[in-house]
Coordinates of C-alpha atoms (C1' of nucleotides) in Angstrom, one line a residue:
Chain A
X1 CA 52.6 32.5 154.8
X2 CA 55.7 34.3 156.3
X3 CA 55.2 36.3 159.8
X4 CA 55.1 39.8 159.9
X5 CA 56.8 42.6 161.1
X6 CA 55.6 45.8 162.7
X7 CA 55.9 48.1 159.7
X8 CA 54.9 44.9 157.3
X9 CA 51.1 44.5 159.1
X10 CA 50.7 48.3 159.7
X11 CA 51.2 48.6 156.1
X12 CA 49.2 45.6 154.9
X13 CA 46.5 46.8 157.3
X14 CA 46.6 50.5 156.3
X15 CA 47.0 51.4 160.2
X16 CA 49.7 53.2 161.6
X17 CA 53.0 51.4 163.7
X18 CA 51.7 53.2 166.8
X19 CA 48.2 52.1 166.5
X20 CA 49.5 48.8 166.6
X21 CA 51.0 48.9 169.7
X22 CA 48.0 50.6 171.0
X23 CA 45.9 47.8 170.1
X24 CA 48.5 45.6 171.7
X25 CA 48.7 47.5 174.9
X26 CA 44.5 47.7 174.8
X27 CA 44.7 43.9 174.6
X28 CA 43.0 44.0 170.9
X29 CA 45.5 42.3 169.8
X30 CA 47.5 39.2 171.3
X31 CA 50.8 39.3 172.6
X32 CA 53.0 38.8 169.4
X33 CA 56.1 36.4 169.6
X34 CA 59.2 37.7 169.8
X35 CA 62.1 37.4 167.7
X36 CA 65.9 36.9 169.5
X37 CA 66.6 40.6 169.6
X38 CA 63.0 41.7 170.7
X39 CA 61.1 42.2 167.6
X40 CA 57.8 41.8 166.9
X41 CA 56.8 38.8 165.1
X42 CA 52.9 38.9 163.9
X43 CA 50.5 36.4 162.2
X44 CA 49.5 36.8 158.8
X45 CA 45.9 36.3 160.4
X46 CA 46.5 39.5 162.3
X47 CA 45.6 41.3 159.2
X48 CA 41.9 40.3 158.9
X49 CA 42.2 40.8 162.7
X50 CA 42.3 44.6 162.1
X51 CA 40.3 44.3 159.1
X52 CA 37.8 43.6 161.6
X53 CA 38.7 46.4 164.6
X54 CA 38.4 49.0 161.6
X55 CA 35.5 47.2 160.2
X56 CA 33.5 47.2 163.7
X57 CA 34.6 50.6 164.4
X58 CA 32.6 51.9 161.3
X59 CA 29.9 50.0 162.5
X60 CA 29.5 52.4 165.2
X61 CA 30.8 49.8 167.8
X62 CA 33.8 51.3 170.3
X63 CA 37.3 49.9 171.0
X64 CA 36.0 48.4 174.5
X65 CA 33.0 47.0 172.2
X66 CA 35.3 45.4 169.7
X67 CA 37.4 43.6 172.1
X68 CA 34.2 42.2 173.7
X69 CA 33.3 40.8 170.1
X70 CA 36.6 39.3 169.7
X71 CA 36.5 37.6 173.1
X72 CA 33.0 36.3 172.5
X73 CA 34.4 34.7 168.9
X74 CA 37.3 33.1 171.3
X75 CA 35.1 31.4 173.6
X76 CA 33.4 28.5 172.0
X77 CA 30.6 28.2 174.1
X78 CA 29.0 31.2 173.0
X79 CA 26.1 31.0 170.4
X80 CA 25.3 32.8 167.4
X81 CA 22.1 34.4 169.3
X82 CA 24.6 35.7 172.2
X83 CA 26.3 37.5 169.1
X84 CA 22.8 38.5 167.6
X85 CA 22.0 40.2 170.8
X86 CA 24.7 42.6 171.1
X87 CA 23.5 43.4 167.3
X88 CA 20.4 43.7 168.3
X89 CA 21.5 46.3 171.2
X90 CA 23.7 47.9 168.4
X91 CA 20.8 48.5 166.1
X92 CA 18.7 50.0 168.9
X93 CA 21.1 52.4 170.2
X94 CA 21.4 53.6 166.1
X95 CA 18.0 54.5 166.3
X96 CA 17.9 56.1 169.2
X97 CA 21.3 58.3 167.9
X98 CA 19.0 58.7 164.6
X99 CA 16.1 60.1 166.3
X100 CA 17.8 62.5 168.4
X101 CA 19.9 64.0 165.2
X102 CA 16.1 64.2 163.7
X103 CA 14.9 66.5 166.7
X104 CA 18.3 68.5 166.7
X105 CA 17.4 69.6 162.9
X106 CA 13.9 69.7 163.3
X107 CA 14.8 72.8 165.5
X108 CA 17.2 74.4 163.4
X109 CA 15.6 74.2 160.7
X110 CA 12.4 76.1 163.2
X111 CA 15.1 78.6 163.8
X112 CA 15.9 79.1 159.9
X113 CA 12.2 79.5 159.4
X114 CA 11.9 82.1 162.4
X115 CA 14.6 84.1 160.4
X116 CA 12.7 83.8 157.2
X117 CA 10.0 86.0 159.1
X118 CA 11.8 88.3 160.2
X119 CA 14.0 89.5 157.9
X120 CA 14.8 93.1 158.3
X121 CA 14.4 92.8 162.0
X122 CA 17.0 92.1 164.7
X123 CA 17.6 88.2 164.3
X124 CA 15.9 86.6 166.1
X125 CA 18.1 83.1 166.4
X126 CA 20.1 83.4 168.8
X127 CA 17.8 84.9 171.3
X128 CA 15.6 81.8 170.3
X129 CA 18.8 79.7 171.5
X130 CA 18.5 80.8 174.8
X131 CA 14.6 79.3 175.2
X132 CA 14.5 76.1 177.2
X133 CA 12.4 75.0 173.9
X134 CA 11.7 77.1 170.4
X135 CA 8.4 77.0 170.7
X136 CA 7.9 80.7 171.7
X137 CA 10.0 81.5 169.1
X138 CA 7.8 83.0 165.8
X139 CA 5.6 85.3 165.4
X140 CA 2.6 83.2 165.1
X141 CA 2.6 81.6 161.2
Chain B
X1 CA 19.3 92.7 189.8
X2 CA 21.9 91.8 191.5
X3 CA 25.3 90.4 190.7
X4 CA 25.8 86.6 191.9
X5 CA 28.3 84.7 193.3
X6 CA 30.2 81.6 190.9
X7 CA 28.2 79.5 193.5
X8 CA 25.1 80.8 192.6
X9 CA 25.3 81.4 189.2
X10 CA 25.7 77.5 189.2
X11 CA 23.3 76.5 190.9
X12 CA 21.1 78.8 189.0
X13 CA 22.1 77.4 185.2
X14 CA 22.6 73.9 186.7
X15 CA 25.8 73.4 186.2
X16 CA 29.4 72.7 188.1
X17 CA 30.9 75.7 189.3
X18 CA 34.4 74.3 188.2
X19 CA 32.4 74.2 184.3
X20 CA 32.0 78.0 185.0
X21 CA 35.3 78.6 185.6
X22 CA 36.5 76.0 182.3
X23 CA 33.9 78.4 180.1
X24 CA 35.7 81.7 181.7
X25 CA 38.9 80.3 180.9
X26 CA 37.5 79.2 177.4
X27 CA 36.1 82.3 176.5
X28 CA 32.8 81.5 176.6
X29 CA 31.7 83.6 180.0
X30 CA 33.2 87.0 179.8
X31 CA 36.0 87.9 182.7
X32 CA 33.9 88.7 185.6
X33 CA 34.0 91.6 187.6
X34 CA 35.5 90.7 191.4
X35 CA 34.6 91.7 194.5
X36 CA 37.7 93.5 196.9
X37 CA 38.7 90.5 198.0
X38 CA 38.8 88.6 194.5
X39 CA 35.9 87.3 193.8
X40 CA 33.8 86.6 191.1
X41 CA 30.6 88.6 190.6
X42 CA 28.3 87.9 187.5
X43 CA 26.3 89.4 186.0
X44 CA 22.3 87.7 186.0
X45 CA 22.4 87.8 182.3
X46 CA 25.0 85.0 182.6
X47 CA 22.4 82.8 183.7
X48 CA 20.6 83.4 180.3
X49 CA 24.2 83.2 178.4
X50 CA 24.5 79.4 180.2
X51 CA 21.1 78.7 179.1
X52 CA 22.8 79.2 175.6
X53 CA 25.4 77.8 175.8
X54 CA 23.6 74.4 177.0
X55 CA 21.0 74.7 174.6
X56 CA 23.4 75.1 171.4
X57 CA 25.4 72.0 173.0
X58 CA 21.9 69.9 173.0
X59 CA 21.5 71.0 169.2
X60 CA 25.1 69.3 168.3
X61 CA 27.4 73.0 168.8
X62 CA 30.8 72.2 170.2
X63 CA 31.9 74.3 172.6
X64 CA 34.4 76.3 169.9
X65 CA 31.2 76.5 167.8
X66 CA 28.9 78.7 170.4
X67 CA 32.0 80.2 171.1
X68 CA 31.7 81.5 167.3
X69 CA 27.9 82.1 167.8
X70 CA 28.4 83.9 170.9
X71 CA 30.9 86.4 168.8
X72 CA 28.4 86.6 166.3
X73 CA 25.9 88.0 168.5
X74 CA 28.3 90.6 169.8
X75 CA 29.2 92.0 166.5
X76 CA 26.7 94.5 165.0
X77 CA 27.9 94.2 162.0
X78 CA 27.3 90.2 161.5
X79 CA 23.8 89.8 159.4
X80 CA 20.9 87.4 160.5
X81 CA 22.0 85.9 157.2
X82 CA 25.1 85.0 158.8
X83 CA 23.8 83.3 161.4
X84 CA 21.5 81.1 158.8
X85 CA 24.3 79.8 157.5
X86 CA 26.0 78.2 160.0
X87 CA 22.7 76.6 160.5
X88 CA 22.0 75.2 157.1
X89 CA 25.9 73.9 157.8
X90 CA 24.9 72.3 161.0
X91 CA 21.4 70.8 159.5
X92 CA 23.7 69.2 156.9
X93 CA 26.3 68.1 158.6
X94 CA 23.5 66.4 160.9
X95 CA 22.0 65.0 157.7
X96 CA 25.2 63.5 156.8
X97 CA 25.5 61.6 160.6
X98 CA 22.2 60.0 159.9
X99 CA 22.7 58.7 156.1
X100 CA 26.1 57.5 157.8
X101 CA 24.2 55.9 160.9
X102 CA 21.2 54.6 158.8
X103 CA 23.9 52.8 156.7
X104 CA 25.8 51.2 159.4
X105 CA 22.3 50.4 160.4
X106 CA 21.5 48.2 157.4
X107 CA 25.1 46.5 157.2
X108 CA 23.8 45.5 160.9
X109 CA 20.5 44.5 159.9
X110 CA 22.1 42.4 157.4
X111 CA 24.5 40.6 159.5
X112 CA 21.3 39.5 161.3
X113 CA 19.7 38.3 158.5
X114 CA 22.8 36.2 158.0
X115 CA 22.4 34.7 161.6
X116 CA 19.0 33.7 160.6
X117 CA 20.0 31.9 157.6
X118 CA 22.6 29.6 159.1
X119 CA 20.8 28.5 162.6
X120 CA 22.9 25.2 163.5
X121 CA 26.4 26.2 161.9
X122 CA 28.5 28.1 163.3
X123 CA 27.8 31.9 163.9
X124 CA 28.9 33.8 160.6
X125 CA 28.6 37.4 162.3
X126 CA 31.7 37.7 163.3
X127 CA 34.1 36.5 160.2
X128 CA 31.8 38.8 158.2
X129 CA 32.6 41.9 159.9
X130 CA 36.1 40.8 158.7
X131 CA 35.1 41.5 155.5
X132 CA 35.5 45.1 153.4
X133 CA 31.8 45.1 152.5
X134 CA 29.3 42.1 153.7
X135 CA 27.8 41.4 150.1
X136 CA 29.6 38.2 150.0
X137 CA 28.2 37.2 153.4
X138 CA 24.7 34.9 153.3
X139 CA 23.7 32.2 151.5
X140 CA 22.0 33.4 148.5
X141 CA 18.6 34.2 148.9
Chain C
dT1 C1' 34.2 84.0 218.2
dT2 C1' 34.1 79.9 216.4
dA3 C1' 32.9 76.8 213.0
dC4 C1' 31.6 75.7 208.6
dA5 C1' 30.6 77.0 203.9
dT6 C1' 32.2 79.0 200.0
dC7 C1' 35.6 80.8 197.2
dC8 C1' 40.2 81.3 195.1
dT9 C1' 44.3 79.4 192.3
dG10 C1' 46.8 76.1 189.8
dT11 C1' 47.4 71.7 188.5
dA12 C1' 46.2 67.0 187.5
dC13 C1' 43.0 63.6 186.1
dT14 C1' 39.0 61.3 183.4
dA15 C1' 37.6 58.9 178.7
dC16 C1' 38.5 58.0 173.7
dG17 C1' 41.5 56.8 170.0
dG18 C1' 45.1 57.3 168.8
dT19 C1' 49.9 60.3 167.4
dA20 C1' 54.5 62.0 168.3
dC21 C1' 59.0 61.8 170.1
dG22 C1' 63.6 60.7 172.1
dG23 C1' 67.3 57.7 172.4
dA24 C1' 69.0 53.2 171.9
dA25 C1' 69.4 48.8 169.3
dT26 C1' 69.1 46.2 165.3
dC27 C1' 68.4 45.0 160.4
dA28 C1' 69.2 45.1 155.4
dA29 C1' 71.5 47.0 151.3
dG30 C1' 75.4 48.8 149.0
Chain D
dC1 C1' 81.7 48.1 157.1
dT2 C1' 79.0 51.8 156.9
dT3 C1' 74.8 54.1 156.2
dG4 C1' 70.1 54.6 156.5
dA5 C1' 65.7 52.4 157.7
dT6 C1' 63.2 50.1 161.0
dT7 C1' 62.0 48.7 165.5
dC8 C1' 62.1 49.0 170.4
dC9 C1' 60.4 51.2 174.9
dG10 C1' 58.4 54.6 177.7
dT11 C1' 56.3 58.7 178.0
dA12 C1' 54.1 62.8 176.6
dC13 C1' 50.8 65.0 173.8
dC14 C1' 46.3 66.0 170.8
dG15 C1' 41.2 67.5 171.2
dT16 C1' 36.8 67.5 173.7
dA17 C1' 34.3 68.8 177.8
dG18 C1' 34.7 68.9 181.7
dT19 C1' 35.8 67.0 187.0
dA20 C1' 38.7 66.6 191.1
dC21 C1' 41.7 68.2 194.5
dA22 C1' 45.1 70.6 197.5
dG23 C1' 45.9 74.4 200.3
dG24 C1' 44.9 78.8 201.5
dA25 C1' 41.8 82.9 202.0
dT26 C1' 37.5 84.7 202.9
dG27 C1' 32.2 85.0 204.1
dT28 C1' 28.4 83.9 207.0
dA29 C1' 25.5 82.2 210.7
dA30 C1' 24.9 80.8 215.5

DNA sequence: TTACATCCTGTACTACGGTACGGAATCAAG
DNA sequence: CTTGATTCCGTACCGTAGTACAGGATGTAA
């Protein structure tokens, strides 16, 4: 396999030049060598690299968290539960971002109904924002 | 009522008085009126507008979205109706963020499962966030 | 009156994940 | 050899939602 240029891996990787040297500069990626004149010189391996950033990133897992995981995979005396764990922390902070979506609808969709019973009256919805909580919102059923 | 000072207007809505200022220069607090020597002078109902505003954040508004709310309220001739549909958006836009975090979830879940299956080799977590899906990741069954 | 608190303005800075741009150097194709 | 594409670097900019700060002007309490 041949080394890469700049353009070559942002292509191959479907990022753009500039995030490249971002990822560089945010020490996600390793210093590339150099050719005579300056230019970069990258790893075919640097693909699957990214693969990965882009792949964690969907995963819900930040920048900073992503180049935790890739230092953890560098150091050979961490295990596969040291990796499990920050899974582990991932899963729970999903829930917890699930579960507070779920209340956020749960009272709009208590607003929606509060307009449904009122319907030729002054809406009543964004008065109802201003409550600390909706409760005190409907006319009783 | 009276009128309050920026300082006390933010103590009263709990917030920072330089986040007052940010909303007046955002739109979302009306230009107050000043005092002789320049300064601000609020009306109490800004305490309630705040309360709003901070409510429709914790429901998953951005800032440019109240701003549109706040708008709504002020024009007579903007239905209830109106105001139910940028709800029903906002409840499905909030249903999309979970289906999106419940999948990320699984994939998760399912790297795990993969770290159960292969206890003594090495930790397969990692090179299978490298991949574009993780079907091809455990051992079968 | 003196001291301290509050207020004013404008500007800069934070985090996040990049994108855009200018000017120079170099590379590859015709 | 010339032209156009690519790359280089540093810096500035985007949106989001504020926070911080300097330096000056007022307001208030002892």
């Amino acid at each position: 396999m041949k080394e890469l240029t700049t353009g070559q891996l942002a292509k191959q990787s479907h990022v753009n030049v500039e995030t490249l040297r971002y990822y560089e500069r945010e020490g996600l990626l390793p210093e590339p060598s150099r050719s005579e004149s300056g230019r970069r010189s990258f790893s075919p391996d640097m693909v699957a690299r990214i693969r990965f950033i882009k792949r964690a990133q969907e995963l819900g897992f930040t920048l900073k968290e992503i180049k935790e995981l890739l230092s953890l995979r560098a150091d050979p005396s961490v295990t596969c539960a040291d990796v499990m764990e920050q899974i582990q922390e991932k899963i729970q902070e999903i829930d917890q971002k699930v579960n507070h979506l779920l209340a956020i609808k749960k009272a709009l969709e208590h607003l929606s109904t509060c307009a449904d019973l009122n319907p030729a009256s002054e809406c009543p919805i964004l008065e109802n924002l201003s409550f600390e909580r909706s409760e005190a919102c409907c006319k009783e059923s």
